[in-house]
Short mmCIF file of C-alpha atoms in Angstrom, two decimals:
data_model
loop_
_atom_site.label_atom_id
_atom_site.label_comp_id
_atom_site.label_asym_id
_atom_site.label_seq_id
_atom_site.Cartn_x
_atom_site.Cartn_y
_atom_site.Cartn_z
CA GLU J 1157 7.98 1.52 4.27
CA GLU J 1158 4.24 0.91 3.99
CA ALA J 1159 4.43 -1.04 0.73
CA TYR J 1160 7.14 -3.38 1.98
CA SER J 1161 5.37 -3.76 5.35
CA LEU J 1162 2.23 -4.84 3.51
CA ALA J 1163 4.26 -7.30 1.39
CA ILE J 1164 5.80 -8.77 4.56
CA LEU J 1165 2.34 -9.09 6.12
CA LEU J 1166 1.09 -10.89 3.02
CA SER J 1167 4.13 -13.15 3.01
CA GLU J 1168 3.51 -14.05 6.65
CA THR J 1169 -0.23 -14.66 6.33
CA VAL J 1170 -1.07 -15.73 2.76
CA PRO J 1171 0.33 -19.06 1.57
CA ALA J 1172 2.40 -18.65 -1.58
CA THR J 1173 0.92 -20.82 -4.32
CA GLU J 1174 0.98 -20.74 -8.08
CA SER J 1175 -2.69 -19.78 -8.12
CA TRP J 1176 -2.28 -16.86 -5.70
CA LYS J 1177 0.67 -14.57 -6.04
CA SER J 1178 0.45 -11.51 -3.85
CA LYS J 1179 1.56 -8.25 -5.46
CA VAL J 1180 1.70 -4.75 -4.04
CA LEU J 1181 1.48 -1.63 -6.21
CA ALA J 1182 2.83 1.43 -4.40
CA THR J 1183 2.20 4.91 -5.77
CA ASP J 1184 3.29 8.41 -4.95
CA LEU J 1185 2.99 11.73 -6.71
CA LEU J 1186 6.65 12.51 -6.09
CA GLY J 1187 9.24 10.75 -8.23
CA SER J 1188 11.85 11.26 -5.52
CA ALA J 1189 9.68 9.35 -3.02
CA ILE J 1190 9.34 6.47 -5.49
CA ILE J 1191 13.10 6.34 -6.08
CA SER J 1192 13.83 6.38 -2.36
CA ALA J 1193 11.20 3.76 -1.51
CA SER J 1194 12.19 1.41 -4.33
CA LYS J 1195 15.70 1.11 -2.89
CA GLY J 1196 14.29 -0.77 0.08
CA GLN J 1197 16.99 0.51 2.44
CA TYR J 1198 16.31 1.53 6.00
CA PRO J 1199 18.49 2.92 8.77
CA SER J 1200 18.71 0.57 11.73
CA SER J 1201 16.60 3.03 13.74
CA SER J 1202 13.63 2.30 11.45
CA LEU J 1203 13.70 -1.36 12.45
CA ARG J 1204 14.11 -0.89 16.20
CA LEU J 1205 10.52 -1.96 16.93
CA ILE J 1206 10.41 -4.89 14.51
CA SER J 1207 10.63 -8.41 15.91
CA PRO J 1208 13.89 -10.35 15.50
CA HIS J 1209 11.98 -12.98 13.49
CA LEU J 1210 10.82 -10.42 10.91
CA ARG J 1211 14.19 -8.62 10.83
CA ASN J 1212 16.08 -11.89 10.25
CA SER J 1213 13.55 -13.23 7.75
CA TYR J 1214 13.08 -10.19 5.54
CA PHE J 1215 16.12 -7.92 5.92
CA THR J 1216 19.87 -8.12 5.47
CA LYS J 1217 22.45 -5.81 6.97
CA ALA J 1218 23.86 -3.24 4.57
CA GLU J 1219 25.57 0.13 4.50
CA MET J 1220 23.63 3.26 3.78
CA ASN J 1221 25.52 6.19 2.27
CA GLY J 1222 28.73 4.25 2.90
CA ARG J 1223 28.77 4.82 6.64
CA GLU J 1224 25.51 4.30 8.54
CA ARG J 1225 24.39 0.81 9.51
CA SER J 1226 21.24 -0.05 7.71
CA TYR J 1227 19.09 -2.88 6.49
CA GLU J 1228 17.93 -3.84 3.03
CA ILE J 1229 14.66 -5.56 2.23
CA SER J 1230 14.95 -9.15 0.98
CA PRO J 1231 14.82 -9.86 -2.76
CA ALA J 1232 11.67 -12.00 -2.33
CA ILE J 1233 9.77 -9.11 -0.74
CA ARG J 1234 11.22 -6.62 -3.23
CA LYS J 1235 9.84 -8.75 -6.09
CA MET J 1236 6.35 -8.53 -4.62
CA VAL J 1237 6.31 -4.72 -4.75
CA SER J 1238 6.22 -2.46 -7.79
CA PHE J 1239 6.36 1.31 -7.65
CA ARG J 1240 4.70 3.83 -9.91
CA ARG J 1241 4.63 7.59 -9.93
CA ALA J 1242 0.95 8.43 -10.09
CA ASN J 1243 -1.65 11.03 -9.31
CA MET J 1244 -4.48 9.15 -7.62
CA TYR J 1245 -6.94 11.79 -8.79
CA ASP J 1246 -5.98 11.34 -12.45
CA PRO J 1247 -8.52 9.18 -14.35
CA LYS J 1248 -5.73 8.13 -16.75
CA PHE J 1249 -3.97 6.32 -13.90
CA TRP J 1250 -7.08 4.32 -13.05
CA GLY J 1251 -7.83 3.71 -16.73
CA MET J 1252 -4.44 2.12 -17.40
CA LEU J 1253 -4.79 -0.48 -14.64
CA ARG J 1254 -5.52 -3.87 -16.15
CA GLN J 1255 -6.68 -5.69 -13.04
CA GLN J 1256 -8.92 -5.17 -10.08
CA PHE J 1257 -7.60 -5.16 -6.54
CA ASP J 1258 -8.43 -7.12 -3.40
CA LEU J 1259 -7.20 -4.24 -1.25
CA ILE J 1260 -6.57 -0.53 -1.73
CA VAL J 1261 -4.86 1.32 1.11
CA CYS J 1262 -5.22 5.08 0.86
CA ASN J 1263 -3.50 6.94 3.69
CA ASN J 1264 -3.78 10.69 4.17
CA LEU J 1265 -4.80 11.52 0.63
CA LEU J 1266 -8.49 12.41 0.64
CA ILE J 1267 -8.02 15.12 3.27
CA TYR J 1268 -6.09 17.17 0.71
CA PHE J 1269 -8.77 17.06 -2.00
CA HIS J 1270 -11.76 19.30 -2.54
CA ALA J 1271 -15.20 17.65 -2.32
CA LEU J 1272 -15.58 16.86 -6.04
CA ALA J 1273 -12.06 15.41 -6.25
CA VAL J 1274 -12.80 13.20 -3.23
CA GLN J 1275 -16.03 11.96 -4.80
CA GLN J 1276 -14.33 11.20 -8.14
CA THR J 1277 -11.32 9.51 -6.54
CA VAL J 1278 -13.48 7.32 -4.29
CA GLU J 1279 -15.55 6.38 -7.36
CA ARG J 1280 -12.39 5.32 -9.23
CA MET J 1281 -11.12 3.33 -6.26
CA ALA J 1282 -14.50 1.59 -5.89
CA ARG J 1283 -14.42 0.59 -9.57
CA ALA J 1284 -10.87 -0.72 -9.17
CA LEU J 1285 -11.84 -3.04 -6.29
CA LYS J 1286 -12.97 -6.61 -6.82
CA PRO J 1287 -16.33 -7.52 -5.28
CA GLY J 1288 -15.63 -8.15 -1.60
CA GLY J 1289 -12.42 -6.11 -1.83
CA LEU J 1290 -11.47 -3.61 0.85
CA LEU J 1291 -10.71 0.09 0.73
CA VAL J 1292 -8.75 1.15 3.80
CA VAL J 1293 -8.46 4.82 4.68
CA MET J 1294 -7.25 6.65 7.75
CA LYS J 1295 -9.89 6.93 10.46
CA ASN J 1296 -9.98 10.71 10.01
CA GLU J 1297 -10.87 10.18 6.33
CA ALA J 1298 -13.74 7.72 6.85
CA ASP J 1299 -16.39 10.40 6.50
CA TYR J 1300 -15.04 11.24 3.04
CA VAL J 1301 -15.93 7.77 1.72
CA ASN J 1302 -19.52 7.95 0.53
CA HIS J 1303 -20.18 5.50 -2.27
CA ALA J 1304 -23.12 3.20 -3.02
CA SER J 1305 -20.93 0.10 -3.46
CA LEU J 1306 -18.74 0.64 -0.37
CA ARG J 1307 -19.92 -0.31 3.11
CA LEU J 1308 -18.05 0.41 6.33
CA ASP J 1309 -17.11 -2.95 7.85
CA GLU J 1310 -17.79 -2.36 11.53
CA THR J 1311 -16.35 -5.74 12.51
CA LEU J 1312 -12.86 -4.45 11.72
CA PRO J 1313 -10.97 -1.75 13.62
CA GLY J 1314 -10.30 1.47 11.78
CA ALA J 1315 -11.88 2.52 8.51
CA PHE J 1316 -12.30 -0.55 6.28
CA PHE J 1317 -14.87 -0.29 3.50
CA LYS J 1318 -15.99 -3.46 1.73
CA LYS J 1319 -17.16 -3.44 -1.86
CA VAL J 1320 -20.62 -4.99 -2.13
#
């Protein structure tokens, strides 16, 4: 849900132009999570708090498992998101990326790593960010981010680190 939510947010806030095409790369260690997420199908209960504007603009009604009412993400949003099975600690993953990112969102990952793995993963994420790019972590993970090129942006709520 997070990857498509981010794509919807980008679609709502960033004008689509030929010079700026927003893309979202979503990763997970589990292949089953990638398969499930890439389907872009949600039970109606998942959309109960979403505004009618967003529901009507980005979702169509569908059937899930042949019986339950559900919604499917729009093709335009689906095209913005790509999924990849990846271990965020693995240097090979970071080495194969061919572009730098404006934004990296890392939720509930660093808390599972030992200190050296945290340091190495934060280093790789910092290298993958464009200058001025943001690394967003959960508030409870903010203390794990200790890198010379990343500064906590105290003007934003939460734990946003800007690459300097």
